[in-house]
PDB file of C-alpha atoms in Angstrom:
ATOM      1  CA  UNK A   1       0.026   0.182  -0.058  1.00  0.00           C
ATOM      2  CA  UNK A   2       1.251   3.728  -0.588  1.00  0.00           C
ATOM      3  CA  UNK A   3       2.554   5.587   1.922  1.00  0.00           C
ATOM      4  CA  UNK A   4       1.486   9.268   0.451  1.00  0.00           C
ATOM      5  CA  UNK A   5      -1.574  10.491  -0.684  1.00  0.00           C
ATOM      6  CA  UNK A   6      -0.357  12.377  -4.127  1.00  0.00           C
ATOM      7  CA  UNK A   7       1.750  11.871  -6.950  1.00  0.00           C
ATOM      8  CA  UNK A   8       2.877  13.841  -9.902  1.00  0.00           C
ATOM      9  CA  UNK A   9       2.250  12.634 -13.520  1.00  0.00           C
ATOM     10  CA  UNK A  10       1.395  14.324 -17.062  1.00  0.00           C
ATOM     11  CA  UNK A  11      -2.101  14.525 -18.349  1.00  0.00           C
ATOM     12  CA  UNK A  12      -1.813  13.498 -21.803  1.00  0.00           C
ATOM     13  CA  UNK A  13       0.707  12.674 -24.780  1.00  0.00           C
ATOM     14  CA  UNK A  14       2.789  15.840 -25.728  1.00  0.00           C
ATOM     15  CA  UNK A  15       6.292  16.218 -27.644  1.00  0.00           C
ATOM     16  CA  UNK A  16       8.995  18.570 -27.949  1.00  0.00           C
ATOM     17  CA  UNK A  17      11.695  18.900 -30.679  1.00  0.00           C
ATOM     18  CA  UNK A  18      15.530  19.780 -30.618  1.00  0.00           C
ATOM     19  CA  UNK A  19      17.813  20.243 -33.495  1.00  0.00           C
ATOM     20  CA  UNK A  20      21.558  20.224 -33.053  1.00  0.00           C
ATOM     21  CA  UNK A  21      23.878  19.945 -36.341  1.00  0.00           C
ATOM     22  CA  UNK A  22      21.374  18.319 -38.837  1.00  0.00           C
ATOM     23  CA  UNK A  23      20.012  15.853 -36.219  1.00  0.00           C
ATOM     24  CA  UNK A  24      16.447  16.282 -35.153  1.00  0.00           C
ATOM     25  CA  UNK A  25      15.540  15.162 -31.894  1.00  0.00           C
ATOM     26  CA  UNK A  26      11.743  14.209 -31.203  1.00  0.00           C
ATOM     27  CA  UNK A  27      10.772  13.796 -27.817  1.00  0.00           C
ATOM     28  CA  UNK A  28       7.319  11.694 -27.157  1.00  0.00           C
ATOM     29  CA  UNK A  29       6.306  12.035 -23.779  1.00  0.00           C
ATOM     30  CA  UNK A  30       3.214   9.516 -23.099  1.00  0.00           C
ATOM     31  CA  UNK A  31       1.379   8.954 -19.585  1.00  0.00           C
ATOM     32  CA  UNK A  32       1.413   4.842 -18.969  1.00  0.00           C
ATOM     33  CA  UNK A  33       0.441   2.673 -16.177  1.00  0.00           C
ATOM     34  CA  UNK A  34       2.240  -0.432 -16.959  1.00  0.00           C
ATOM     35  CA  UNK A  35       5.171  -2.164 -18.589  1.00  0.00           C
ATOM     36  CA  UNK A  36       2.919  -3.811 -21.129  1.00  0.00           C
ATOM     37  CA  UNK A  37       1.560  -0.318 -22.086  1.00  0.00           C
ATOM     38  CA  UNK A  38       5.307   0.811 -22.439  1.00  0.00           C
ATOM     39  CA  UNK A  39       6.082  -1.865 -24.582  1.00  0.00           C
ATOM     40  CA  UNK A  40       2.614  -1.579 -27.045  1.00  0.00           C
ATOM     41  CA  UNK A  41       3.945   2.319 -27.324  1.00  0.00           C
ATOM     42  CA  UNK A  42       7.539   1.359 -28.287  1.00  0.00           C
ATOM     43  CA  UNK A  43       6.482  -0.574 -30.825  1.00  0.00           C
ATOM     44  CA  UNK A  44       4.128   1.913 -32.482  1.00  0.00           C
ATOM     45  CA  UNK A  45       6.801   4.319 -32.086  1.00  0.00           C
ATOM     46  CA  UNK A  46       9.196   2.507 -33.645  1.00  0.00           C
ATOM     47  CA  UNK A  47       6.808   1.905 -36.620  1.00  0.00           C
ATOM     48  CA  UNK A  48       6.002   5.356 -37.148  1.00  0.00           C
ATOM     49  CA  UNK A  49       9.594   6.492 -37.070  1.00  0.00           C
ATOM     50  CA  UNK A  50      10.836   3.749 -39.035  1.00  0.00           C
ATOM     51  CA  UNK A  51      13.187   6.109 -40.530  1.00  0.00           C
ATOM     52  CA  UNK A  52      15.065   7.240 -37.212  1.00  0.00           C
ATOM     53  CA  UNK A  53      18.548   5.984 -36.503  1.00  0.00           C
ATOM     54  CA  UNK A  54      17.818   5.795 -32.814  1.00  0.00           C
ATOM     55  CA  UNK A  55      14.759   5.307 -30.526  1.00  0.00           C
ATOM     56  CA  UNK A  56      15.977   6.487 -27.118  1.00  0.00           C
ATOM     57  CA  UNK A  57      13.644   6.003 -24.066  1.00  0.00           C
ATOM     58  CA  UNK A  58      13.201   6.247 -20.028  1.00  0.00           C
ATOM     59  CA  UNK A  59      10.545   5.697 -17.861  1.00  0.00           C
ATOM     60  CA  UNK A  60       8.874   5.910 -14.002  1.00  0.00           C
ATOM     61  CA  UNK A  61       6.480   3.547 -12.885  1.00  0.00           C
ATOM     62  CA  UNK A  62       4.250   3.176  -9.539  1.00  0.00           C
ATOM     63  CA  UNK A  63       3.418   5.941  -6.709  1.00  0.00           C
ATOM     64  CA  UNK A  64       6.520   5.557  -5.219  1.00  0.00           C
ATOM     65  CA  UNK A  65       8.619   5.987  -8.372  1.00  0.00           C
ATOM     66  CA  UNK A  66      10.781   2.406  -7.871  1.00  0.00           C
ATOM     67  CA  UNK A  67       9.970   0.966 -11.396  1.00  0.00           C
ATOM     68  CA  UNK A  68      11.733   2.683 -13.944  1.00  0.00           C
ATOM     69  CA  UNK A  69      14.219   1.925 -16.923  1.00  0.00           C
ATOM     70  CA  UNK A  70      16.363   3.432 -19.436  1.00  0.00           C
ATOM     71  CA  UNK A  71      17.798   2.640 -23.021  1.00  0.00           C
ATOM     72  CA  UNK A  72      20.366   4.157 -25.120  1.00  0.00           C
ATOM     73  CA  UNK A  73      19.283   2.017 -28.357  1.00  0.00           C
ATOM     74  CA  UNK A  74      22.860   2.070 -29.951  1.00  0.00           C
ATOM     75  CA  UNK A  75      23.733   5.663 -28.525  1.00  0.00           C
ATOM     76  CA  UNK A  76      27.132   5.486 -26.491  1.00  0.00           C
ATOM     77  CA  UNK A  77      26.048   4.210 -23.036  1.00  0.00           C
ATOM     78  CA  UNK A  78      24.886   6.842 -20.715  1.00  0.00           C
ATOM     79  CA  UNK A  79      24.626   9.637 -23.568  1.00  0.00           C
ATOM     80  CA  UNK A  80      20.928   8.848 -24.390  1.00  0.00           C
ATOM     81  CA  UNK A  81      18.232   7.307 -21.463  1.00  0.00           C
ATOM     82  CA  UNK A  82      19.912   8.549 -18.548  1.00  0.00           C
ATOM     83  CA  UNK A  83      19.631  12.186 -19.396  1.00  0.00           C
ATOM     84  CA  UNK A  84      15.766  11.303 -20.638  1.00  0.00           C
ATOM     85  CA  UNK A  85      15.059  10.026 -17.207  1.00  0.00           C
ATOM     86  CA  UNK A  86      16.732  12.822 -15.490  1.00  0.00           C
ATOM     87  CA  UNK A  87      14.499  15.143 -17.069  1.00  0.00           C
ATOM     88  CA  UNK A  88      11.565  12.710 -15.508  1.00  0.00           C
ATOM     89  CA  UNK A  89      13.146  12.881 -11.981  1.00  0.00           C
ATOM     90  CA  UNK A  90      13.669  16.821 -12.260  1.00  0.00           C
ATOM     91  CA  UNK A  91      10.082  17.160 -12.411  1.00  0.00           C
ATOM     92  CA  UNK A  92       9.286  14.721 -10.073  1.00  0.00           C
ATOM     93  CA  UNK A  93       7.282  12.351 -12.102  1.00  0.00           C
ATOM     94  CA  UNK A  94       6.132   8.756 -12.105  1.00  0.00           C
ATOM     95  CA  UNK A  95       3.803   6.515 -14.479  1.00  0.00           C
ATOM     96  CA  UNK A  96       5.427   8.605 -17.246  1.00  0.00           C
ATOM     97  CA  UNK A  97       7.463   7.258 -20.597  1.00  0.00           C
ATOM     98  CA  UNK A  98       9.653   9.963 -22.781  1.00  0.00           C
ATOM     99  CA  UNK A  99      10.924   8.330 -26.095  1.00  0.00           C
ATOM    100  CA  UNK A 100      13.542  10.439 -28.327  1.00  0.00           C
ATOM    101  CA  UNK A 101      13.635   9.566 -31.688  1.00  0.00           C
ATOM    102  CA  UNK A 102      16.659  10.638 -33.715  1.00  0.00           C
ATOM    103  CA  UNK A 103      16.777  11.861 -37.200  1.00  0.00           C
ATOM    104  CA  UNK A 104      20.521  11.340 -38.094  1.00  0.00           C
ATOM    105  CA  UNK A 105      21.748  14.862 -39.667  1.00  0.00           C
ATOM    106  CA  UNK A 106      25.172  13.499 -40.488  1.00  0.00           C
ATOM    107  CA  UNK A 107      27.425  14.950 -38.166  1.00  0.00           C
ATOM    108  CA  UNK A 108      28.208  13.313 -34.635  1.00  0.00           C
ATOM    109  CA  UNK A 109      27.620  15.282 -31.928  1.00  0.00           C
ATOM    110  CA  UNK A 110      30.110  13.755 -29.196  1.00  0.00           C
ATOM    111  CA  UNK A 111      29.257  12.543 -25.471  1.00  0.00           C
ATOM    112  CA  UNK A 112      28.592  15.823 -24.371  1.00  0.00           C
ATOM    113  CA  UNK A 113      26.354  17.066 -27.219  1.00  0.00           C
ATOM    114  CA  UNK A 114      24.138  13.685 -27.193  1.00  0.00           C
ATOM    115  CA  UNK A 115      23.736  14.350 -23.614  1.00  0.00           C
ATOM    116  CA  UNK A 116      22.523  17.828 -24.285  1.00  0.00           C
ATOM    117  CA  UNK A 117      20.310  16.881 -26.998  1.00  0.00           C
ATOM    118  CA  UNK A 118      18.294  14.166 -25.548  1.00  0.00           C
ATOM    119  CA  UNK A 119      18.381  15.840 -22.444  1.00  0.00           C
ATOM    120  CA  UNK A 120      17.225  19.172 -24.194  1.00  0.00           C
ATOM    121  CA  UNK A 121      14.524  17.166 -26.355  1.00  0.00           C
ATOM    122  CA  UNK A 122      13.076  15.288 -23.253  1.00  0.00           C
ATOM    123  CA  UNK A 123      12.750  18.706 -21.207  1.00  0.00           C
ATOM    124  CA  UNK A 124      10.732  20.517 -24.430  1.00  0.00           C
ATOM    125  CA  UNK A 125       8.347  17.254 -24.337  1.00  0.00           C
ATOM    126  CA  UNK A 126       7.650  17.695 -20.597  1.00  0.00           C
ATOM    127  CA  UNK A 127       7.494  21.260 -20.426  1.00  0.00           C
ATOM    128  CA  UNK A 128       4.588  21.133 -23.182  1.00  0.00           C
ATOM    129  CA  UNK A 129       2.876  18.740 -20.620  1.00  0.00           C
ATOM    130  CA  UNK A 130       0.156  19.492 -18.373  1.00  0.00           C
ATOM    131  CA  UNK A 131       1.129  17.978 -14.859  1.00  0.00           C
ATOM    132  CA  UNK A 132      -1.671  16.557 -12.516  1.00  0.00           C
ATOM    133  CA  UNK A 133      -1.217  15.856  -8.820  1.00  0.00           C
ATOM    134  CA  UNK A 134      -2.909  12.662  -8.815  1.00  0.00           C
ATOM    135  CA  UNK A 135      -4.361  11.466  -5.513  1.00  0.00           C
ATOM    136  CA  UNK A 136      -3.558   7.599  -4.020  1.00  0.00           C
ATOM    137  CA  UNK A 137      -6.284   5.152  -2.633  1.00  0.00           C
ATOM    138  CA  UNK A 138      -6.577   1.779  -1.298  1.00  0.00           C
ATOM    139  CA  UNK A 139      -9.060  -0.601  -2.703  1.00  0.00           C
ATOM    140  CA  UNK A 140      -9.993  -3.428  -0.133  1.00  0.00           C
ATOM    141  CA  UNK A 141     -13.424  -5.401  -0.056  1.00  0.00           C
ATOM    142  CA  UNK A 142     -15.588  -5.621   2.900  1.00  0.00           C
ATOM    143  CA  UNK A 143     -17.447  -9.002   3.737  1.00  0.00           C
ATOM    144  CA  UNK A 144     -19.518  -9.063   6.960  1.00  0.00           C
ATOM    145  CA  UNK A 145     -22.963  -9.980   8.443  1.00  0.00           C
ATOM    146  CA  UNK A 146     -26.330  -8.101   7.897  1.00  0.00           C
ATOM    147  CA  UNK A 147     -26.775  -7.436  11.340  1.00  0.00           C
ATOM    148  CA  UNK A 148     -23.470  -5.156  11.746  1.00  0.00           C
ATOM    149  CA  UNK A 149     -24.159  -3.427   8.166  1.00  0.00           C
ATOM    150  CA  UNK A 150     -25.578   0.111  10.380  1.00  0.00           C
ATOM    151  CA  UNK A 151     -22.138   0.041  11.757  1.00  0.00           C
ATOM    152  CA  UNK A 152     -20.071  -0.627   8.512  1.00  0.00           C
ATOM    153  CA  UNK A 153     -22.089   2.151   6.728  1.00  0.00           C
ATOM    154  CA  UNK A 154     -21.508   4.518   9.669  1.00  0.00           C
ATOM    155  CA  UNK A 155     -17.793   4.398   9.192  1.00  0.00           C
ATOM    156  CA  UNK A 156     -18.203   4.613   5.478  1.00  0.00           C
ATOM    157  CA  UNK A 157     -20.738   7.916   6.047  1.00  0.00           C
ATOM    158  CA  UNK A 158     -18.348   9.504   8.613  1.00  0.00           C
ATOM    159  CA  UNK A 159     -15.120   8.841   6.479  1.00  0.00           C
ATOM    160  CA  UNK A 160     -16.590  10.115   2.945  1.00  0.00           C
ATOM    161  CA  UNK A 161     -15.244   6.461   1.557  1.00  0.00           C
ATOM    162  CA  UNK A 162     -16.404   5.961  -1.747  1.00  0.00           C
ATOM    163  CA  UNK A 163     -18.242   2.067  -2.317  1.00  0.00           C
ATOM    164  CA  UNK A 164     -19.094   0.279  -5.177  1.00  0.00           C
ATOM    165  CA  UNK A 165     -19.924  -3.524  -5.971  1.00  0.00           C
ATOM    166  CA  UNK A 166     -22.492  -3.477  -2.817  1.00  0.00           C
ATOM    167  CA  UNK A 167     -23.914  -6.605  -2.518  1.00  0.00           C
ATOM    168  CA  UNK A 168     -26.467  -6.549   0.800  1.00  0.00           C
ATOM    169  CA  UNK A 169     -27.799 -10.186   1.372  1.00  0.00           C
ATOM    170  CA  UNK A 170     -27.240 -12.583   4.322  1.00  0.00           C
ATOM    171  CA  UNK A 171     -23.437 -11.773   3.927  1.00  0.00           C
ATOM    172  CA  UNK A 172     -22.847  -8.586   2.553  1.00  0.00           C
ATOM    173  CA  UNK A 173     -19.966  -7.176   0.457  1.00  0.00           C
ATOM    174  CA  UNK A 174     -18.984  -3.632  -0.456  1.00  0.00           C
ATOM    175  CA  UNK A 175     -15.625  -2.498  -1.931  1.00  0.00           C
ATOM    176  CA  UNK A 176     -14.541   0.515  -0.262  1.00  0.00           C
ATOM    177  CA  UNK A 177     -12.012   3.160  -1.540  1.00  0.00           C
ATOM    178  CA  UNK A 178      -9.652   4.810   1.166  1.00  0.00           C
ATOM    179  CA  UNK A 179      -7.057   7.259   0.912  1.00  0.00           C
ATOM    180  CA  UNK A 180      -3.627   5.711   1.499  1.00  0.00           C
ATOM    181  CA  UNK A 181      -2.711   8.235   4.194  1.00  0.00           C
ATOM    182  CA  UNK A 182      -5.932   7.372   6.357  1.00  0.00           C
ATOM    183  CA  UNK A 183      -6.041   3.541   5.440  1.00  0.00           C
ATOM    184  CA  UNK A 184      -4.253   2.166   8.531  1.00  0.00           C
ATOM    185  CA  UNK A 185      -6.752   4.220  10.850  1.00  0.00           C
ATOM    186  CA  UNK A 186      -9.876   3.061   8.772  1.00  0.00           C
ATOM    187  CA  UNK A 187      -8.687  -0.709   8.899  1.00  0.00           C
ATOM    188  CA  UNK A 188      -8.424   0.017  13.005  1.00  0.00           C
ATOM    189  CA  UNK A 189     -12.203   1.186  13.066  1.00  0.00           C
ATOM    190  CA  UNK A 190     -13.132  -2.101  11.254  1.00  0.00           C
ATOM    191  CA  UNK A 191     -11.488  -4.222  12.882  1.00  0.00           C
ATOM    192  CA  UNK A 192     -14.012  -3.712  15.592  1.00  0.00           C
ATOM    193  CA  UNK A 193     -16.720  -4.720  13.941  1.00  0.00           C
ATOM    194  CA  UNK A 194     -17.536  -8.174  15.095  1.00  0.00           C
ATOM    195  CA  UNK A 195     -17.256 -10.795  11.926  1.00  0.00           C
ATOM    196  CA  UNK A 196     -15.869  -8.226   9.756  1.00  0.00           C
ATOM    197  CA  UNK A 197     -13.544  -9.410   7.043  1.00  0.00           C
ATOM    198  CA  UNK A 198     -11.091  -7.056   5.023  1.00  0.00           C
ATOM    199  CA  UNK A 199      -9.135  -8.293   1.881  1.00  0.00           C
ATOM    200  CA  UNK A 200      -6.798  -5.905  -0.147  1.00  0.00           C
ATOM    201  CA  UNK A 201      -7.406  -5.381  -3.459  1.00  0.00           C
ATOM    202  CA  UNK A 202      -5.006  -3.062  -5.247  1.00  0.00           C
ATOM    203  CA  UNK A 203      -3.936   0.539  -4.913  1.00  0.00           C
ATOM    204  CA  UNK A 204      -4.304   3.074  -7.561  1.00  0.00           C
TER     205      UNK A 204
END
């Protein structure tokens, strides 16, 4: 479960362009949620920009910003993916993929020139993004007997919890959404209700 209530990400796709000594660097910034989604975007980008010499990228995933990767795609090690990731980090973003495609202009830029070019292109794409602060929630399934439904629903109402998938029969089941920073406290209150079972579903 997440430790903080919010994280920063981008709202929608955006791009930026940087040109240096005949080479064109096109940065494509995508909001993403999974490695599978990233794989699909990379495949589509390579098809769309099949004439580009390099398709370098970096991404960051997870509310804790603990899943990331960089790829230099044939450029000298550390000259492309790392500076792209640096721009993601400098903006404190997560759930974002930035791909920079390079159309080679015939002149070598050198290590310093490449780092500057990939960093500048990524920075331009992210500058053109609208950054959103997203609230983190934990989702739980609650299962309880009908006689204690009033106690459960009082906690739900008092703490303004969103409920879905409600099924009120002899055994009642509902899904609740809890702000992550209050999860421990809410679960403590729910644990006092006799016979209630909580099952963690996911964090979003």
